[in-house]
C-alpha positions as MATLAB code, in Angstrom:
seq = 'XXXXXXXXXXXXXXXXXXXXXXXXXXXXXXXXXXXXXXXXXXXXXXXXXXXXXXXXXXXXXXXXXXXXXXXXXXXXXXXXXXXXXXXXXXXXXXXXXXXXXXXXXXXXXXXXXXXXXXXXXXXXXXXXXXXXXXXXXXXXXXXXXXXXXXXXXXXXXXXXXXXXXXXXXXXXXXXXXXXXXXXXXXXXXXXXXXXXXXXXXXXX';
ca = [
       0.000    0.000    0.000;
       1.554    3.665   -0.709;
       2.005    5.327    2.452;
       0.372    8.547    1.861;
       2.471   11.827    0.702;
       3.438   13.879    3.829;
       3.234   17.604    3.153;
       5.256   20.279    2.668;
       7.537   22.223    5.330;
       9.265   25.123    5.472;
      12.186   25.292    7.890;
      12.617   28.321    9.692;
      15.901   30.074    9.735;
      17.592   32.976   10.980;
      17.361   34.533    7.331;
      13.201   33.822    6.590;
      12.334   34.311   10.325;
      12.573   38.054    9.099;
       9.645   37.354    6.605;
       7.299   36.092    9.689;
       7.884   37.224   12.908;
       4.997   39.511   12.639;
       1.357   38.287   14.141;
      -0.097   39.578   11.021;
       1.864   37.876    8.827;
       1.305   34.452   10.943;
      -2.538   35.450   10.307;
      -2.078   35.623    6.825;
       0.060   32.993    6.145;
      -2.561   30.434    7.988;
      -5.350   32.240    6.007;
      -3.618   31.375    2.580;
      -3.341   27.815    3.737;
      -6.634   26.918    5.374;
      -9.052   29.125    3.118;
      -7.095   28.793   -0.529;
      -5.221   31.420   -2.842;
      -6.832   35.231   -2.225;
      -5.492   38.808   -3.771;
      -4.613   41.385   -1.052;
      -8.152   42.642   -1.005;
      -9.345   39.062   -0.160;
      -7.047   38.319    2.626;
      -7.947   41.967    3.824;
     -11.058   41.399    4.044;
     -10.895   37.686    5.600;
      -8.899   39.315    8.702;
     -10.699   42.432    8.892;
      -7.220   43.931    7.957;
      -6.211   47.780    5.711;
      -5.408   46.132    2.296;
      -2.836   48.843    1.866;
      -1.111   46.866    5.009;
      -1.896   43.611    3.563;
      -0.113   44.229    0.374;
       2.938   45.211    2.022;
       2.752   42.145    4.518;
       2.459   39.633    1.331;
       5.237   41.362   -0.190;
       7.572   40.708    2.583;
       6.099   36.716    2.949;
       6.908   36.382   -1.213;
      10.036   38.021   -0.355;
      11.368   35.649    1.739;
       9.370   32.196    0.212;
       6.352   31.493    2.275;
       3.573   32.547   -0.493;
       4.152   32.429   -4.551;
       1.533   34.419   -7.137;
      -1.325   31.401   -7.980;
      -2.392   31.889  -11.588;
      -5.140   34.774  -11.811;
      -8.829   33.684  -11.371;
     -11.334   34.996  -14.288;
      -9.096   36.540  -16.213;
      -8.796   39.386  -13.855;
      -5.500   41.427  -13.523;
      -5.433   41.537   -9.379;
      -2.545   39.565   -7.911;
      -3.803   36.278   -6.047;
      -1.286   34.303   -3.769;
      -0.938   31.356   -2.676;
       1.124   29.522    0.729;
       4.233   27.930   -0.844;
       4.227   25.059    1.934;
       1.557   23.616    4.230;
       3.092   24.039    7.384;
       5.587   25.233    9.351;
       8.665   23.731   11.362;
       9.341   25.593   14.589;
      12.471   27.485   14.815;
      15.462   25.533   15.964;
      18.242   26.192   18.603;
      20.651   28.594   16.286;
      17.985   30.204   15.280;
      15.872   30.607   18.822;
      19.889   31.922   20.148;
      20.391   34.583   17.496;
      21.256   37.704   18.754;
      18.396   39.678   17.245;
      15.220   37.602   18.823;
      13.403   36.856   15.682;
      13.309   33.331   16.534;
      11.552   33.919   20.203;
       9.666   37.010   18.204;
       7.928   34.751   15.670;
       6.609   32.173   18.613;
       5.349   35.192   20.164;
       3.582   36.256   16.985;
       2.283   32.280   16.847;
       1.142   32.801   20.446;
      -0.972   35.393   19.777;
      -2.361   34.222   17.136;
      -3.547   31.162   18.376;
      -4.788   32.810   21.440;
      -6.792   35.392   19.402;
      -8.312   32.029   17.613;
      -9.076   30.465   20.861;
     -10.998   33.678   22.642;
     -12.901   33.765   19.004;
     -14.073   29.990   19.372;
     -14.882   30.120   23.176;
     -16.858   33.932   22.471;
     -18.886   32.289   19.411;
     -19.655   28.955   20.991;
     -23.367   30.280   22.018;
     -24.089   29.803   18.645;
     -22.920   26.428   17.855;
     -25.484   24.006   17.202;
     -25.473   21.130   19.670;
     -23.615   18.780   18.244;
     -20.655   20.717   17.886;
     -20.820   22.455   21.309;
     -20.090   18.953   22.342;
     -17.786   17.827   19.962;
     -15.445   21.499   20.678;
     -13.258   20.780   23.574;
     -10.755   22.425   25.456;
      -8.870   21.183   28.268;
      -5.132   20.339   29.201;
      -2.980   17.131   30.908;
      -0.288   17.933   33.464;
       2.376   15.070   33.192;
       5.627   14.213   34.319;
       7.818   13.075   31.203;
      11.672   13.390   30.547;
      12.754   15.458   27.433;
      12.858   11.977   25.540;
       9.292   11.141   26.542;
       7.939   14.744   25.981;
       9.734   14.440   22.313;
       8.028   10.932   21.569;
       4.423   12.183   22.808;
       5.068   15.269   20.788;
       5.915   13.025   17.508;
       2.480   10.791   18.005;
       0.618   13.544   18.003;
       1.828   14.380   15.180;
       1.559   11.080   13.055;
      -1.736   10.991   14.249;
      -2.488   14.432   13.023;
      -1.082   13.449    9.993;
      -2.671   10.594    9.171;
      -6.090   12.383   10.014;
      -5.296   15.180    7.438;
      -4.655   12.629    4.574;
      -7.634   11.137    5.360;
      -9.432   14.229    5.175;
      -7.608   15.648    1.762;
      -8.961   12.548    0.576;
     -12.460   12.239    1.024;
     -12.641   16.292    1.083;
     -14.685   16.197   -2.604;
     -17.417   14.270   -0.617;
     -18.008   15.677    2.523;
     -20.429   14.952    4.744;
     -23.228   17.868    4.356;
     -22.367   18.354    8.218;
     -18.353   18.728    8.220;
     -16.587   21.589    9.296;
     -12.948   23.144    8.617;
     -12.085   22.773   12.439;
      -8.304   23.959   14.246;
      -6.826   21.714   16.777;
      -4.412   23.497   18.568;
      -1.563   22.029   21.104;
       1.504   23.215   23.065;
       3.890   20.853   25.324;
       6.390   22.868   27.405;
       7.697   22.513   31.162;
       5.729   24.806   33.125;
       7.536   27.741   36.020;
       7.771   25.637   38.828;
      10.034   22.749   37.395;
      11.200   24.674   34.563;
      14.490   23.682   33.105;
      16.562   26.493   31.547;
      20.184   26.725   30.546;
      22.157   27.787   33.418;
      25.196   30.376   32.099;
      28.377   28.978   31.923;
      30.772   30.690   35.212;
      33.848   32.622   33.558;
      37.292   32.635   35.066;
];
């Protein structure tokens, strides 16, 4: 059986972390992805954003390779982009130490972003129909796992994830009538009281 294709990453590094570290860019980025190609008036009016700010914002993500121009729709001249990759790998260590903070910048941007979609989901849940007020969820675990085991949990998730979104690319042309495009959202870090941080190194 073919194992099906896995998608497409960008890697962040201390040169394209310029073209992201910006919430609004994050939101745009993840609107390009989820909702399809869009000219700057489109993706303006998606995020309730200035399309004069929008432009410039998809300028700098073309810059620096997260969105290409998608062939024009209709014959129309506007410019319509479209995500280059469908997701995103977290920054790694070089680029999380660089001296100029873009790395720690751009999960701040992520942060807020997701935290934005969460106090939209939990504000318009009055007007969810039954079913999905009680298929939404929120809730969190607190465990006690090494690095290693933290890093394993982390990579099942994933898989699973994975395998869920192939699925769903799959059988998206015939959708049940009562699906829904629906964002599952997860962080795993060590919390204050038994954080683990670097310690600096004493100099003689």
């Amino acid at each position: 059986m073919e194992l099906p294709q896995q998608p497409s990453q960008v890697h962040l590094t201390a040169r394209n972390l310029r073209g992201i570290a910006h919430p609004l860019r994050v939101q745009i980025l993840t609107s390009l992805r989820t909702e399809g190609p869009a000219t700057a008036t489109t993706v303006a009016r998606r995020l309730n954003l200035n399309t004069g700010a929008t432009s410039y914002h998809l300028r700098q993500l073309a810059e620096y390779g997260f969105i290409t121009e998608a062939p024009s729709r209709g014959g129309r001249r506007d410019r319509w982009w479209q995500a280059s990759h469908a997701n995103t790998v977290a920054p790694d260590s070089e680029a999380l130490d660089g001296n100029e903070g873009l790395g720690i910048a751009y999960l701040q941007a992520l942060g807020r972003v997701w935290s934005d979609a969460l106090t939209a989901a939990i504000e318009t849940t009055p007007s969810l129909t039954p079913e999905w007020r009680d298929a939404q969820d929120f809730g969190d675990y607190a465990l006690t796992l090494t690095p290693a085991e933290a890093a394993e949990l982390t990579a099942e998730i994933h898989a699973l994830l994975r395998r869920r979104t192939s699925a769903a690319a799959a059988a998206d042309a015939q959708a049940p009538q009562d699906a829904a495009r629906v964002s599952f959202q997860f962080q795993l870090f060590p919390t204050s009281e038994d954080r683990h941080v670097t310690q600096p190194t004493d100099m003689e």
